[in-house]
Tab-separated table of C-alpha atoms and ligand atoms in Angstrom:
chain	number	residue	atom	x	y	z
A	12	THR	CA	118.701	99.693	114.420
A	13	VAL	CA	114.958	98.706	114.301
A	14	GLU	CA	114.456	94.855	114.501
A	15	HIS	CA	112.109	92.602	111.825
A	16	ALA	CA	108.583	91.325	113.083
A	17	ALA	CA	110.164	88.570	110.880
A	18	PRO	CA	113.593	88.121	109.438
A	19	MET	CA	114.575	89.320	105.752
A	20	LEU	CA	115.450	86.350	104.270
A	21	SER	CA	118.713	86.084	101.055
A	22	LEU	CA	117.604	83.779	98.371
A	23	ASP	CA	119.479	80.705	97.026
A	24	ASN	CA	120.653	81.322	93.038
A	25	ALA	CA	120.603	79.795	89.924
A	26	TYR	CA	123.062	79.937	87.033
A	27	SER	CA	121.917	77.729	84.459
A	28	GLU	CA	119.038	75.969	82.834
A	29	GLU	CA	119.943	73.146	84.986
A	30	ASP	CA	120.064	74.866	88.312
A	31	LEU	CA	116.179	75.960	87.673
A	32	ARG	CA	115.042	72.317	86.890
A	33	ALA	CA	116.998	71.514	89.557
A	34	PHE	CA	115.307	74.245	91.982
A	35	HIS	CA	112.001	72.396	90.761
A	36	GLU	CA	112.456	68.681	91.526
A	37	ARG	CA	113.476	69.948	95.149
A	38	VAL	CA	110.631	71.795	95.107
A	39	VAL	CA	108.498	68.955	94.043
A	40	LYS	CA	110.162	66.308	95.952
A	41	LEU	CA	109.533	68.534	99.294
A	42	LEU	CA	105.776	68.974	98.857
A	43	VAL	CA	105.986	64.567	98.364
A	44	ALA	CA	107.698	64.166	101.341
A	45	ALA	CA	105.182	66.316	102.916
A	46	GLY	CA	102.307	64.028	101.277
A	47	ASP	CA	101.187	66.384	99.135
A	48	GLY	CA	101.261	63.759	96.063
A	49	PRO	CA	103.139	64.741	92.663
A	50	PRO	CA	102.018	68.548	92.836
A	51	ALA	CA	101.647	70.770	89.390
A	52	VAL	CA	103.390	73.495	90.418
A	53	ALA	CA	102.781	76.924	89.526
A	54	TYR	CA	105.536	79.680	90.012
A	55	VAL	CA	105.630	83.855	89.639
A	56	ALA	CA	108.610	85.009	87.652
A	57	GLU	CA	109.639	88.701	88.075
A	58	LEU	CA	112.658	90.801	87.799
A	59	LYS	CA	114.963	91.228	90.209
A	60	ILE	CA	115.384	94.276	91.300
A	61	ASP	CA	119.291	95.777	91.688
A	62	GLY	CA	118.922	98.230	94.475
A	63	LEU	CA	118.424	97.562	98.292
A	64	SER	CA	115.378	95.627	100.666
A	65	ILE	CA	113.278	97.922	102.406
A	66	ALA	CA	110.211	96.956	104.873
A	67	LEU	CA	107.661	99.827	105.084
A	68	THR	CA	104.783	99.706	108.053
A	69	TYR	CA	101.848	101.478	107.252
A	70	GLU	CA	99.363	101.715	110.207
A	71	GLU	CA	95.777	102.281	109.506
A	72	GLY	CA	96.708	102.909	105.802
A	73	VAL	CA	99.815	105.655	106.609
A	74	LEU	CA	102.878	105.475	105.816
A	75	LEU	CA	104.946	104.784	110.211
A	76	ARG	CA	108.068	103.873	109.321
A	77	GLY	CA	110.783	102.161	106.807
A	78	VAL	CA	112.920	99.852	107.752
A	79	THR	CA	116.703	98.294	105.907
A	80	ARG	CA	117.110	95.326	105.560
A	81	GLY	CA	120.675	95.543	107.521
A	82	ASP	CA	121.547	92.007	108.548
A	83	GLY	CA	117.970	90.634	108.587
A	84	VAL	CA	117.367	90.311	111.393
A	85	ARG	CA	117.702	94.276	112.759
A	86	GLY	CA	117.687	97.116	109.667
A	87	GLU	CA	118.100	101.009	109.994
A	88	ASP	CA	115.231	103.188	110.257
A	89	VAL	CA	115.225	104.967	107.507
A	90	THR	CA	111.765	106.212	107.568
A	91	SER	CA	112.386	110.310	107.078
A	92	ASN	CA	114.744	108.670	103.743
A	93	VAL	CA	111.868	106.943	102.572
A	94	ARG	CA	108.840	109.426	102.571
A	95	THR	CA	111.029	111.494	99.661
A	96	ILE	CA	110.658	108.699	97.560
A	97	ARG	CA	107.820	109.732	95.265
A	98	ALA	CA	106.731	106.165	94.083
A	99	VAL	CA	106.435	105.345	97.938
A	100	PRO	CA	102.492	106.152	98.865
A	101	LEU	CA	102.131	107.751	102.385
A	102	THR	CA	98.910	106.767	102.332
A	103	LEU	CA	97.414	103.554	100.559
A	104	LYS	CA	94.661	104.391	98.484
A	105	GLN	CA	92.623	101.878	100.884
A	106	ALA	CA	92.638	102.064	104.940
A	107	VAL	CA	93.851	98.636	105.658
A	108	PRO	CA	92.643	98.105	109.881
A	109	GLY	CA	96.034	97.715	112.302
A	110	ARG	CA	99.639	97.195	110.877
A	111	LEU	CA	100.522	95.934	107.338
A	112	GLU	CA	104.074	95.832	106.804
A	113	VAL	CA	104.967	95.704	102.608
A	114	ARG	CA	108.182	94.731	101.539
A	115	GLY	CA	110.337	95.210	98.160
A	116	GLU	CA	113.010	97.020	96.498
A	117	VAL	CA	114.264	100.906	96.508
A	118	TYR	CA	116.716	101.212	93.917
A	119	LEU	CA	117.979	104.309	91.310
A	120	PRO	CA	116.472	104.258	87.802
A	121	ARG	CA	119.394	104.440	84.951
A	122	ALA	CA	117.529	108.280	84.226
A	123	SER	CA	119.400	109.396	87.563
A	124	PHE	CA	122.031	106.789	87.968
A	125	ASP	CA	123.352	109.022	84.901
A	126	ARG	CA	122.675	112.320	85.967
A	127	VAL	CA	123.671	112.068	89.181
A	128	ASN	CA	127.251	111.264	88.157
A	129	GLN	CA	127.247	113.433	85.971
A	130	GLU	CA	126.720	115.949	88.398
A	131	ARG	CA	129.403	114.486	90.762
A	132	GLU	CA	132.191	114.613	87.750
A	133	ASP	CA	131.240	118.533	87.730
A	134	ALA	CA	131.920	118.706	91.293
A	135	ASP	CA	134.826	116.555	90.830
A	136	GLU	CA	132.969	113.716	93.477
A	137	PRO	CA	133.669	110.589	92.986
A	138	ALA	CA	131.218	108.506	90.890
A	139	PHE	CA	128.964	106.108	92.010
A	140	ALA	CA	130.498	102.601	90.690
A	141	ASN	CA	126.819	101.249	89.879
A	142	PRO	CA	123.390	102.481	90.682
A	143	ARG	CA	122.563	99.924	93.648
A	144	ASN	CA	125.813	101.413	95.273
A	145	ALA	CA	124.314	104.792	94.400
A	146	ALA	CA	120.805	103.778	96.111
A	147	ALA	CA	122.476	102.676	99.484
A	148	GLY	CA	124.478	105.310	99.390
A	149	THR	CA	121.414	107.921	99.315
A	150	MET	CA	119.814	105.951	101.951
A	151	ARG	CA	122.823	106.442	103.956
A	152	SER	CA	122.869	110.306	103.713
A	153	LEU	CA	121.309	111.881	106.501
A	154	ASP	CA	120.245	114.485	104.816
A	155	PRO	CA	116.632	113.992	103.221
A	156	ALA	CA	116.748	117.055	101.523
A	157	VAL	CA	119.684	115.254	99.587
A	158	VAL	CA	117.479	112.146	99.365
A	159	ALA	CA	114.833	114.158	97.616
A	160	ARG	CA	117.353	115.059	95.048
A	161	ARG	CA	118.600	112.068	94.293
A	162	GLY	CA	115.238	110.958	92.106
A	163	LEU	CA	115.263	106.897	94.165
A	164	SER	CA	112.085	104.948	93.168
A	165	ALA	CA	110.743	101.629	94.418
A	166	TYR	CA	109.302	98.248	93.748
A	167	MET	CA	107.812	96.566	96.351
A	168	TYR	CA	106.866	92.429	96.494
A	169	GLN	CA	105.587	90.800	99.815
A	170	VAL	CA	103.145	91.264	101.855
A	171	VAL	CA	104.341	90.281	105.408
A	172	GLU	CA	101.288	87.843	106.259
A	173	GLY	CA	99.718	87.073	109.581
A	174	PRO	CA	99.833	82.965	109.898
A	175	GLY	CA	97.530	81.120	107.708
A	176	GLU	CA	96.301	83.851	105.383
A	177	GLY	CA	96.836	81.755	102.297
A	178	GLY	CA	96.096	82.934	98.623
A	179	THR	CA	98.645	83.375	96.558
A	180	HIS	CA	101.837	85.480	95.106
A	181	THR	CA	99.501	86.473	92.241
A	182	ASP	CA	96.867	88.401	94.675
A	183	THR	CA	99.460	89.930	96.761
A	184	MET	CA	101.221	91.541	93.630
A	185	ARG	CA	97.417	92.930	92.828
A	186	ARG	CA	97.081	93.812	95.945
A	187	LEU	CA	99.967	96.099	96.533
A	188	ALA	CA	98.908	97.478	92.929
A	189	GLY	CA	95.809	98.190	94.454
A	190	LEU	CA	96.706	99.648	97.828
A	191	GLY	CA	98.688	102.014	95.525
A	192	LEU	CA	102.253	101.081	96.092
A	193	PRO	CA	104.426	100.160	92.968
A	194	VAL	CA	105.017	97.225	91.316
A	195	GLU	CA	107.328	96.403	88.259
A	196	PRO	CA	104.728	95.083	85.820
A	197	HIS	CA	106.621	92.442	84.238
A	198	TRP	CA	106.149	89.453	86.661
A	199	ARG	CA	104.425	86.536	85.030
A	200	ARG	CA	102.436	83.573	86.161
A	201	CYS	CA	104.269	80.762	85.207
A	202	GLU	CA	102.080	77.266	85.116
A	203	GLY	CA	105.354	75.330	85.246
A	204	ILE	CA	109.919	75.256	85.007
A	205	ASP	CA	109.112	75.233	81.574
A	206	GLU	CA	107.464	78.653	81.624
A	207	VAL	CA	109.785	79.644	83.742
A	208	VAL	CA	112.604	78.988	81.868
A	209	ALA	CA	111.120	81.135	79.028
A	210	TYR	CA	110.731	83.866	81.018
A	211	CYS	CA	114.304	83.604	81.994
A	212	ARG	CA	115.999	83.411	78.574
A	213	GLU	CA	113.378	86.241	77.296
A	214	TRP	CA	114.678	89.084	79.720
A	215	GLY	CA	118.359	87.619	79.278
A	216	ASP	CA	117.541	89.593	75.962
A	217	ARG	CA	115.307	92.578	77.048
A	218	ARG	CA	116.628	93.349	80.344
A	219	HIS	CA	118.561	96.683	78.752
A	220	THR	CA	115.225	98.087	77.480
A	221	LEU	CA	114.321	98.512	81.189
A	222	GLY	CA	114.863	101.896	82.673
A	223	PHE	CA	116.583	100.250	85.802
A	224	ASP	CA	119.025	97.407	86.658
A	225	THR	CA	117.975	93.822	87.004
A	226	ASP	CA	120.604	90.867	87.774
A	227	GLY	CA	118.322	87.999	87.171
A	228	VAL	CA	114.512	86.897	87.940
A	229	VAL	CA	112.815	85.894	91.215
A	230	ILE	CA	111.181	82.562	90.958
A	231	LYS	CA	108.369	82.266	93.495
A	232	VAL	CA	106.043	79.577	94.424
A	233	ASP	CA	102.688	81.067	93.641
A	234	ASP	CA	100.503	78.969	95.943
A	235	LEU	CA	101.178	80.662	99.515
A	236	ASP	CA	99.672	77.269	101.688
A	237	LEU	CA	102.663	75.641	99.977
A	238	ARG	CA	105.431	78.071	101.316
A	239	PRO	CA	105.062	77.001	105.083
A	240	ARG	CA	105.723	72.959	104.053
A	241	LEU	CA	108.592	74.074	102.066
A	242	GLY	CA	110.243	75.924	104.361
A	243	ALA	CA	113.514	77.614	105.051
A	244	THR	CA	117.395	76.987	105.488
A	245	ASN	CA	118.647	79.784	107.952
A	246	LYS	CA	119.346	82.265	104.843
A	247	PHE	CA	117.406	81.077	102.132
A	248	PRO	CA	113.270	80.356	101.665
A	249	ARG	CA	113.337	77.017	100.338
A	250	TRP	CA	110.012	78.121	98.270
A	251	ALA	CA	111.901	81.000	95.783
A	252	THR	CA	115.261	81.597	93.802
A	253	ALA	CA	116.961	84.219	92.412
A	254	TYR	CA	118.152	82.941	88.346
A	255	LYS	CA	121.273	85.142	87.794
A	256	PHE	CA	121.794	86.747	84.014
A	257	PRO	CA	124.759	85.281	82.518
A	258	ALA	CA	127.388	88.484	82.242
A	259	GLN	CA	126.934	89.892	79.017
A	260	GLN	CA	131.006	89.437	77.364
A	261	ALA	CA	132.373	90.949	74.612
A	262	THR	CA	135.545	90.547	72.082
A	263	THR	CA	137.690	93.501	71.394
A	264	ARG	CA	141.947	94.389	71.041
A	265	LEU	CA	144.269	95.262	74.017
A	266	ARG	CA	146.014	98.232	72.805
A	267	ALA	CA	147.802	98.791	76.141
A	268	ILE	CA	148.084	97.477	79.691
A	269	GLU	CA	148.545	100.900	81.539
A	270	VAL	CA	148.679	101.960	85.979
A	271	ASN	CA	146.961	103.611	87.709
A	272	VAL	CA	149.045	104.560	91.345
A	273	GLY	CA	146.858	105.037	94.587
A	274	ARG	CA	147.830	107.572	97.041
A	275	THR	CA	149.028	104.946	98.977
A	276	GLY	CA	151.408	104.309	96.185
A	277	ALA	CA	149.211	100.801	95.853
A	278	VAL	CA	149.829	99.976	91.814
A	279	THR	CA	146.865	99.044	90.227
A	280	PRO	CA	147.034	97.766	86.568
A	281	TYR	CA	144.217	98.379	83.742
A	282	ALA	CA	142.937	97.433	80.119
A	283	VAL	CA	143.361	100.031	77.337
A	284	LEU	CA	141.078	98.468	75.173
A	285	GLU	CA	139.906	99.462	71.322
A	286	PRO	CA	136.265	100.615	71.926
A	287	VAL	CA	133.527	97.960	71.978
A	288	PHE	CA	129.620	98.388	72.650
A	289	LEU	CA	128.925	95.661	75.632
A	290	SER	CA	125.457	95.552	76.672
A	291	GLY	CA	124.568	99.484	76.616
A	292	SER	CA	127.321	101.965	76.367
A	293	THR	CA	130.977	101.642	74.948
A	294	ILE	CA	133.535	100.098	76.499
A	295	GLN	CA	137.511	101.396	76.550
A	296	MET	CA	139.151	100.579	79.767
A	297	ALA	CA	138.528	97.554	81.836
A	298	THR	CA	139.654	96.441	85.414
A	299	LEU	CA	143.023	93.986	85.278
A	300	HIS	CA	143.320	93.015	89.192
A	301	ASN	CA	147.051	92.474	89.727
A	302	GLU	CA	150.411	91.787	87.638
A	303	GLN	CA	149.716	88.350	88.961
A	304	ASP	CA	146.907	87.953	87.877
A	305	ILE	CA	147.901	88.959	84.264
A	306	ALA	CA	150.729	87.106	83.975
A	307	ARG	CA	148.795	83.712	85.240
A	308	ARG	CA	146.077	84.315	82.553
A	309	ASP	CA	148.980	85.605	80.147
A	310	ILE	CA	147.092	88.559	79.325
A	311	ARG	CA	149.408	90.675	76.290
A	312	PRO	CA	149.119	93.933	74.502
A	313	GLY	CA	147.895	93.069	71.296
A	314	ASP	CA	145.698	90.164	72.038
A	315	LEU	CA	142.438	89.739	71.422
A	316	VAL	CA	140.232	89.783	74.507
A	317	VAL	CA	137.137	88.428	76.005
A	318	ILE	CA	135.667	91.223	78.568
A	319	GLU	CA	132.988	90.799	80.643
A	320	LYS	CA	130.070	93.072	82.625
A	321	GLY	CA	129.154	91.796	85.920
A	322	GLY	CA	127.429	94.129	88.332
A	323	ASP	CA	129.880	97.085	87.967
A	324	VAL	CA	129.760	99.289	85.376
A	325	ILE	CA	133.647	99.024	85.394
A	326	PRO	CA	133.804	95.896	82.652
A	327	LYS	CA	137.176	93.118	82.829
A	328	VAL	CA	139.182	91.020	81.418
A	329	VAL	CA	138.423	87.396	81.307
A	330	GLY	CA	141.733	86.378	79.268
A	331	PRO	CA	142.989	86.577	76.253
A	332	VAL	CA	141.846	84.264	72.541
A	333	LEU	CA	145.057	82.798	71.935
A	334	ALA	CA	143.825	81.116	68.705
A	335	ASP	CA	144.016	84.879	67.561
A	336	ARG	CA	147.376	86.219	69.721
A	337	PRO	CA	149.614	88.351	66.918
A	338	ALA	CA	152.954	87.315	66.589
A	339	ASP	CA	154.352	89.820	68.589
A	340	ALA	CA	152.072	90.324	71.115
B	420	LIG	S1	111.993	88.274	97.275
B	420	LIG	C1	112.662	86.000	101.331
B	420	LIG	N1	111.407	89.610	94.895
B	420	LIG	O1	117.079	90.422	95.995
B	420	LIG	C2	112.784	86.708	100.017
B	420	LIG	N2	113.534	89.644	95.843
B	420	LIG	O2	119.433	88.447	96.649
B	420	LIG	C3	112.144	87.828	99.644
B	420	LIG	N3	115.156	91.871	94.912
B	420	LIG	O3	117.431	90.004	99.518
B	420	LIG	C4	113.165	88.599	98.213
B	420	LIG	N4	114.173	92.052	93.710
B	420	LIG	O4	116.798	92.459	98.134
B	420	LIG	C5	112.214	89.380	95.795
B	420	LIG	N5	111.335	90.296	93.059
B	420	LIG	C6	112.252	90.441	93.986
B	420	LIG	C7	113.452	90.892	94.595
B	420	LIG	C8	113.931	90.920	95.400
B	420	LIG	C9	115.230	92.437	94.345
B	420	LIG	C10	116.822	91.627	96.521
B	420	LIG	C11	115.617	91.418	97.517
B	420	LIG	C12	116.576	90.206	98.025
B	420	LIG	C13	118.014	89.774	96.921
B	420	LIG	C14	117.854	88.415	97.351
């Protein structure tokens, strides 16, 4: 394990337009309290990449080390695995004197995920539940040859600056790209919270056109000088938040409730559904936690049910549409 030069923090979440506006109000209030007058705050909105965070250190422009987030204070040295990721340059386009630490996300593109799971199925190995789990499992592998075959990729979004370096996050994104580091190209500078809200709406609809999984939008104050004034809690910076896209829902008929019996004898019910298309794939099965849960939500075979796809590939049954319940359900 390696200790991070500065802790790798997590992000607070926003789930609605109101949450986004409340985030903006907090930012403005803190800046006013810090004596900055009522400022016009510009943000950068970026897609939130559903992978695992990574810190890369370059020395004299040469990749020295790659470390996972770990608990935020100490991470795992995964340099030999990172070296196999084609998107991560071993040498920067311009030599940067001394040490440069950049941070971002390692992820498994959709196409690689589908291929890896197909291979695992063919080899009678358990499939990965989603690209994030697959990426995390791959980075834990002790064999860089395995990692190389999986087809991981990466996007960087942060430069760990020395104190008082200033500038904007917009500059940082351009600088990263200029150094030959991979940057997700759909980021946008937003002149105010209205533009941020518009970006979140737009990508809520467009997210499925991307070659990788995104579970939301990260919103960051663009002016780096404002960030230390806003500070951080012990978990999150106050200058950024993560907007989470609402889970995608669909309704379909519940044909039957069946059960899986695990190795230990534990019985897990699941829903057999009339096939329905939901955010990129056809769904025919969904999880139904346990018997008590089915009873509490009064889910019956024959019901029209609402299903939801969250972060996992396997969707869940939210509940029945009672107005549509057949008499014999
Ligand atoms: S900024 C200080 N930007 O989301 C906060 N994070 O839920 C630095 N993530 O731990 C993070 N895409 O691993 C940032 N464009 C993006 C991101 C992003 C994915 C991850 C990151 C973070 C987690 C928080």
